Coordinates of C-alpha atoms in Angstrom, one line a residue:
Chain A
X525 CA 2.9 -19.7 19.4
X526 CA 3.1 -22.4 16.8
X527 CA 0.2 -24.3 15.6
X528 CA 0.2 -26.6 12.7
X529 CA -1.8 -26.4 9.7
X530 CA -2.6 -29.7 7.2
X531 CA -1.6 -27.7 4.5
X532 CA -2.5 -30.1 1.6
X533 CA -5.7 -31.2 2.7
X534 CA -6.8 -27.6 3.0
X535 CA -5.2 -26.5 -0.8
X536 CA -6.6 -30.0 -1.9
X537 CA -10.3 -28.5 -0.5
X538 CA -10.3 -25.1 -2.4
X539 CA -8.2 -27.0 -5.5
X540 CA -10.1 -29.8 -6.3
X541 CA -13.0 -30.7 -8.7
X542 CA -16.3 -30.9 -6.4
X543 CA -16.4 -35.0 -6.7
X544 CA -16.7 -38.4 -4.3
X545 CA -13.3 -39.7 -5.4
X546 CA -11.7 -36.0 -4.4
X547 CA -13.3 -36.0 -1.4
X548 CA -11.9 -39.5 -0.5
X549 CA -8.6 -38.1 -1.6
X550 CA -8.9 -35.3 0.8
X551 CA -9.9 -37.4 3.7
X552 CA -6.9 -39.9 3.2
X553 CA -4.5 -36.6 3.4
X554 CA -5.7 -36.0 6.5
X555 CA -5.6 -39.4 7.9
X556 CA -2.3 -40.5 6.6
X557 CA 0.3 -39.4 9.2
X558 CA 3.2 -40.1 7.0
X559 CA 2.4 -37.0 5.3
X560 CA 4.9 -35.1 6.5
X561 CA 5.4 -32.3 4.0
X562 CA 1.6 -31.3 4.7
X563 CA 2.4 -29.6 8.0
X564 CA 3.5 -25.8 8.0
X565 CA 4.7 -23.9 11.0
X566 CA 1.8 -21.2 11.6
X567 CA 2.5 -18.8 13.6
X568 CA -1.5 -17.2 13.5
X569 CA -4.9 -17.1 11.9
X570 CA -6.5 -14.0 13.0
X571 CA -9.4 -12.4 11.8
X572 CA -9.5 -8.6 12.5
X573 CA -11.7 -6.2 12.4
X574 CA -10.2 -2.0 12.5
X575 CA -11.5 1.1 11.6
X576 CA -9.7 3.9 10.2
X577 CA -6.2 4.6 12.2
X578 CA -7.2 1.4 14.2
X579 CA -3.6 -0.8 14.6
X580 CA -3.1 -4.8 14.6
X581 CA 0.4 -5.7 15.1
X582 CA 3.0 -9.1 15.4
X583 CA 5.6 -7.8 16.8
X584 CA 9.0 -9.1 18.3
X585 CA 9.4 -11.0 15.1
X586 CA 12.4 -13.5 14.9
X587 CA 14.4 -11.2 11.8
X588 CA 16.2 -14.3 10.1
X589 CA 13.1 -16.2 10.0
X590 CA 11.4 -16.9 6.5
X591 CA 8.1 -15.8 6.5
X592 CA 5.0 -15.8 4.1
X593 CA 2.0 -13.9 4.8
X594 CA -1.6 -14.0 3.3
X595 CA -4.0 -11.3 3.8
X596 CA -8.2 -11.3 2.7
X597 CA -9.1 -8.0 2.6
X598 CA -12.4 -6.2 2.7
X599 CA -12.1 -2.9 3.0
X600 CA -8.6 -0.9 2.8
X601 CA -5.7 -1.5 4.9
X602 CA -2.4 -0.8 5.2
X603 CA 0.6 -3.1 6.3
X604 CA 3.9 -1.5 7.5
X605 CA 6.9 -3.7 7.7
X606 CA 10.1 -2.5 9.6
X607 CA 12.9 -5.0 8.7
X608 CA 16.6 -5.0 7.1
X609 CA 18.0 -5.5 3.8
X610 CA 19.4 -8.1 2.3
X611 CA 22.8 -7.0 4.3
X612 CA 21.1 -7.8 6.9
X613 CA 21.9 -4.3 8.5
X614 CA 20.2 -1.8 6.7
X615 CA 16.5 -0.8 8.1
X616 CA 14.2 -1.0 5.5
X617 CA 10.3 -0.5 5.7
X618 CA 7.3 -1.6 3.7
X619 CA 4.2 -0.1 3.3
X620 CA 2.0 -2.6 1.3
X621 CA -1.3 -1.6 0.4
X622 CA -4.3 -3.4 -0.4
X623 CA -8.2 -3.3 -0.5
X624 CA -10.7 -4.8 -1.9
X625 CA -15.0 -5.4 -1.3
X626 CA -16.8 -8.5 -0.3
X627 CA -17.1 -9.5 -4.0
X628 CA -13.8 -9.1 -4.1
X629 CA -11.7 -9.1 -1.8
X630 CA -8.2 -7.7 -1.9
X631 CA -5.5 -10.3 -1.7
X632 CA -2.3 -9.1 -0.4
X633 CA 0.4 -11.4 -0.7
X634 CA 4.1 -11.7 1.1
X635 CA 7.0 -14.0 0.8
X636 CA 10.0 -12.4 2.6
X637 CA 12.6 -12.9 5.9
X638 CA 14.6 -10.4 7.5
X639 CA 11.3 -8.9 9.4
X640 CA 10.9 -7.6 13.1
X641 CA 7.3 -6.7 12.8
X642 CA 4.3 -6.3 10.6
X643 CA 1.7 -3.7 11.5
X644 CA -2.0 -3.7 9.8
X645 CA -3.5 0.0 10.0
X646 CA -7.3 0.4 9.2
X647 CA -7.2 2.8 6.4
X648 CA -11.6 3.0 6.4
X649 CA -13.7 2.1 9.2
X650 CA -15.2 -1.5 9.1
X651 CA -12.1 -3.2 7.3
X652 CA -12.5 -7.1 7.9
X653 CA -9.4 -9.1 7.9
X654 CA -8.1 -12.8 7.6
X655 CA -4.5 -13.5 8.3
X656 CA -2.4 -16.4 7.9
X657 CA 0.9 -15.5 9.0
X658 CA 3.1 -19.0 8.5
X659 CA 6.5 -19.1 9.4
X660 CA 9.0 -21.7 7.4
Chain B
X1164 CA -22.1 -16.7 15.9
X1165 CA -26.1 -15.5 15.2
X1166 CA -28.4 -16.2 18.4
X1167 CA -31.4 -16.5 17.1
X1168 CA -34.6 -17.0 18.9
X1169 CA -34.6 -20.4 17.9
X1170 CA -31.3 -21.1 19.1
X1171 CA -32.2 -19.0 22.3
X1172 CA -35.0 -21.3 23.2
X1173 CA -33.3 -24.9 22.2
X1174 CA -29.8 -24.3 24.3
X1175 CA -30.6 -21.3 26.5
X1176 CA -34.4 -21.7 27.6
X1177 CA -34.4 -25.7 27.6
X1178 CA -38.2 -26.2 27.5
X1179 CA -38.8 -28.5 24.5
X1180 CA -42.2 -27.3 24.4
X1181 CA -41.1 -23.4 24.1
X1182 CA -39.2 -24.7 21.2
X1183 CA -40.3 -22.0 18.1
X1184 CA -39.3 -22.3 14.5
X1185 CA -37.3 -19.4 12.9
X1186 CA -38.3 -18.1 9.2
X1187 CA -37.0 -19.7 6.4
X1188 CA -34.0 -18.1 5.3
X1189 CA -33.7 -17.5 1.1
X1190 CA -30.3 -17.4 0.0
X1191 CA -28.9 -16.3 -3.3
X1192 CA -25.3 -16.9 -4.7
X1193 CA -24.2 -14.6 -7.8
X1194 CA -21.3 -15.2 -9.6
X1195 CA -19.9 -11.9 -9.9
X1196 CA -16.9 -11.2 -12.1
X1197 CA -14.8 -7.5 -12.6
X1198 CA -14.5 -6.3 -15.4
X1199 CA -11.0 -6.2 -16.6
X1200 CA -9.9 -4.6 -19.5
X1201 CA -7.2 -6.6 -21.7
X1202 CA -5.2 -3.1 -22.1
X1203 CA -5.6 -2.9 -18.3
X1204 CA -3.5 -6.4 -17.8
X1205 CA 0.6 -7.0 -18.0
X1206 CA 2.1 -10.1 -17.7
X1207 CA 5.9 -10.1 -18.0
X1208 CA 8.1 -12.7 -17.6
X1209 CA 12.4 -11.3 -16.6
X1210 CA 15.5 -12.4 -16.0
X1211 CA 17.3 -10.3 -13.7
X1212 CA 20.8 -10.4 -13.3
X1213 CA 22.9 -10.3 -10.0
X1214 CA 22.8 -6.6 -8.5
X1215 CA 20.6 -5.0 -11.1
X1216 CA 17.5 -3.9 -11.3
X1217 CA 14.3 -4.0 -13.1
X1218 CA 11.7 -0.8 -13.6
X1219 CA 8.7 -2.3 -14.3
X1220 CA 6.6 -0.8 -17.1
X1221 CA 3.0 0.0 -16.1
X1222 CA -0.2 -0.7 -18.3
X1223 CA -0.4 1.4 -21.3
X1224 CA -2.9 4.2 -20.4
X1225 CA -2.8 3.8 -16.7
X1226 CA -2.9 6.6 -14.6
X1227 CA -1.6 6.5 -10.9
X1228 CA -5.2 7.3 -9.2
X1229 CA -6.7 3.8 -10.2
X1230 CA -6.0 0.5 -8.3
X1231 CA -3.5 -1.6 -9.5
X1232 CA -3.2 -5.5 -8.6
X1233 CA 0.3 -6.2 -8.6
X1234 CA 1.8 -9.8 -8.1
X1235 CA 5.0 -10.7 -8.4
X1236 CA 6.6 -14.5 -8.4
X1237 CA 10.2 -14.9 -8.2
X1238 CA 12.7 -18.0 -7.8
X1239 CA 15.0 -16.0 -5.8
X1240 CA 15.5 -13.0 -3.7
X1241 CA 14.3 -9.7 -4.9
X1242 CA 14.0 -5.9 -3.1
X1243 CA 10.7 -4.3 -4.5
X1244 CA 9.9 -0.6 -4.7
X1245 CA 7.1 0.9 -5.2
X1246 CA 6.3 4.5 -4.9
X1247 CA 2.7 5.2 -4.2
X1248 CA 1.1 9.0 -4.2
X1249 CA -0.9 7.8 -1.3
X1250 CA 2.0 6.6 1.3
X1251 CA 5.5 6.6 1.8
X1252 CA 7.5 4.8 -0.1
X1253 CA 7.4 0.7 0.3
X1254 CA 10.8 -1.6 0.2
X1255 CA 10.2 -4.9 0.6
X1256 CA 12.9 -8.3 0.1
X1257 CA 10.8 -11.2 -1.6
X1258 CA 12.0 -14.4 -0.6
X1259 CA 12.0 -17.5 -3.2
X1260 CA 14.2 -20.8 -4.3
X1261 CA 14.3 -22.5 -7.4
X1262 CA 11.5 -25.5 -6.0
X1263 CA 9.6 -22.7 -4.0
X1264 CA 8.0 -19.4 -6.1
X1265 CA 8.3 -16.2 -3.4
X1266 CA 5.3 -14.2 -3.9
X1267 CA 4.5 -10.6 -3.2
X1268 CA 1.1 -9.4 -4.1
X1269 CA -0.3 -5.7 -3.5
X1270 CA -3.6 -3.6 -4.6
X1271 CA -2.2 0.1 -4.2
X1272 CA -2.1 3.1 -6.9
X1273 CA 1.6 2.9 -8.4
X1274 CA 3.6 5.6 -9.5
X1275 CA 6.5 3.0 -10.1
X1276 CA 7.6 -0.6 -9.5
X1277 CA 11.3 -1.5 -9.1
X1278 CA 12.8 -4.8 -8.5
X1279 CA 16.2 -5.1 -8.0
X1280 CA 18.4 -8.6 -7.5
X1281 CA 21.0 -8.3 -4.6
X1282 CA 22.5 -11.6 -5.0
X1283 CA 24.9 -13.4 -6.6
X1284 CA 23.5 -15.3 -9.5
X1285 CA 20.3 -13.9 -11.4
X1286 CA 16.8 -14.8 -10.3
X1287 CA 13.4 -14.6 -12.8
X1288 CA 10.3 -12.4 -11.8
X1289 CA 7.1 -13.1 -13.2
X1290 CA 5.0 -9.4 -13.3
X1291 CA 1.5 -9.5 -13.4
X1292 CA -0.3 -6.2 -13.3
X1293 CA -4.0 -5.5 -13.6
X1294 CA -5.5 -2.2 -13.2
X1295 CA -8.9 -2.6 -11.5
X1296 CA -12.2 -1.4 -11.6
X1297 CA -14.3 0.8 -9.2
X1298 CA -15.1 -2.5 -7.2
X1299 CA -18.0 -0.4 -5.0
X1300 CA -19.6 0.2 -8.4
X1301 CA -22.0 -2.6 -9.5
X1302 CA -21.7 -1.8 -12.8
X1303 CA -17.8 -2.2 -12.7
X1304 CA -19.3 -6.2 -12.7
X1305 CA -20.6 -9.2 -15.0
X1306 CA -22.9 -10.6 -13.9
X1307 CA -23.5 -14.8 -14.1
X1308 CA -25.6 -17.1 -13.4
X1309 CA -27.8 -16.5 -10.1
X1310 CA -29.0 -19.4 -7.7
X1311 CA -31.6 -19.0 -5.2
X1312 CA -32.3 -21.4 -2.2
X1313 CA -34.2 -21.6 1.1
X1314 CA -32.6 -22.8 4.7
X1315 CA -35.8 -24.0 6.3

């Protein structure tokens, strides 16, 4: 599935100075079609819940497509990627870590290609997740 | 979604005149801030050339049993290692252009970062480390200003 996402109106939301003339500027991104460059191809927002050993997974991933993946995390988590390297033949895999609390949550952070799937795994019980997998 | 009484009675019952207020609800939002130690922050700017690689130095001091936020910007195509004592080895490829920064970004305890440039022409990495905290320790916070409201 591929939704679209107003990119720029959202980064100029959490960006911008809390003021009337930003928030005019915000609403003439959204209304101004011609703004091409503001739409992304996402392929999911999920929010996720797992306990410990508990699995989320995309799988079936298209391997040559770019992909950038953003991760909130309260709790700990752990995010296996199985993909090749950069000869394109070579299995590699990624284990990225990341955890954080509700004051802070753990940002987790990935710009990469070459991917066939990404699975989270619930590393405590009651691990809250926001995902925005996008791909370019 | 929260289904209150209140909203119980107004969507669900229907009756105006069953229609009950809830209790004011009192709010507070702190502004909460870690406390980061400047020894416990690296930033490191690196040229890497074509099909070498790059061990990252850790924080002075820092011992592989505490968090460390690593985030790394690049404007090209790096492969990432980092050995953790808590998982298996992680390789990932990070994927940037010159006019788009690829960004990899993990919380982990790290034994060892490597970064290493498989392509033709060299790429820059920008390293930024930061050991963290206890974050489930209040007193691993600074603590700011403190506002209090009421939702009627």
């Amino acid at each position: 599935m591929t939704t679209t996402l107003f990119a720029n109106p959202f980064s100029e939301v959490y960006t911008s100075d809390v003021s009337g003339s930003d928030s005019s500027d915000i609403i003439n991104f959204i209304f101004d079609n011609n703004d091409r460059y503001a739409v992304s191809n996402l392929a999911n927002i999920d929010t996720v819940a797992l306990d410990a050993t508990d699995t989320f997974a995309y799988s079936s991933l298209t391997q040559a497509t770019q992909r950038y993946l953003l991760v909130s995390v309260v709790g700990s988590v752990l995010v296996t990627t199985t993909a090749f390297d950069y000869d394109n033949a070579t299995p590699i895999v990624g284990n990225l870590a990341c955890q954080g609390v509700s004051a802070w949550p753990g940002m987790l952070l990935l710009s990469t290609y070459n991917v066939t799937s990404l699975t989270f795994t619930g590393v405590t019980d009651d691990t809250l997740l926001k995902i925005f997998h996008l791909e370019l | 979604m929260i289904f209150s009484r209140a909203f119980y009675h107004q969507y669900v019952n229907s009756d105006v005149d069953t229609l009950v207020d809830s209790a004011p609800t009192v709010f507070t939002v702190a502004d909460k801030s870690p406390k980061l130690l400047p020894e416990g922050m690296q930033v490191i700017t690196r040229s890497i050339a074509t099909t070498t690689s790059y061990s990252v130095p850790l924080p002075a001091g820092y011992a592989s049993t505490s968090l460390l936020q690593v985030i790394v910007r690049t404007n090209g195509v790096l492969k990432a290692t980092i050995v953790s004592p808590d998982h298996a080895n992680s390789v990932s490829l990070i994927y940037g252009t010159s006019s788009e920064a690829g960004h990899y970004s993990v919380v982990d305890t790290v034994t060892s970062l490597t970064l290493y440039n498989p392509t033709a022409s060299s790429v820059i990495a920008e390293i930024f480390l930061v050991v963290l905290p206890d974050l489930t320790d209040p007193a691993s916070y600074l603590d700011g200003e403190i506002a209090t409201g009421v939702q009627a």
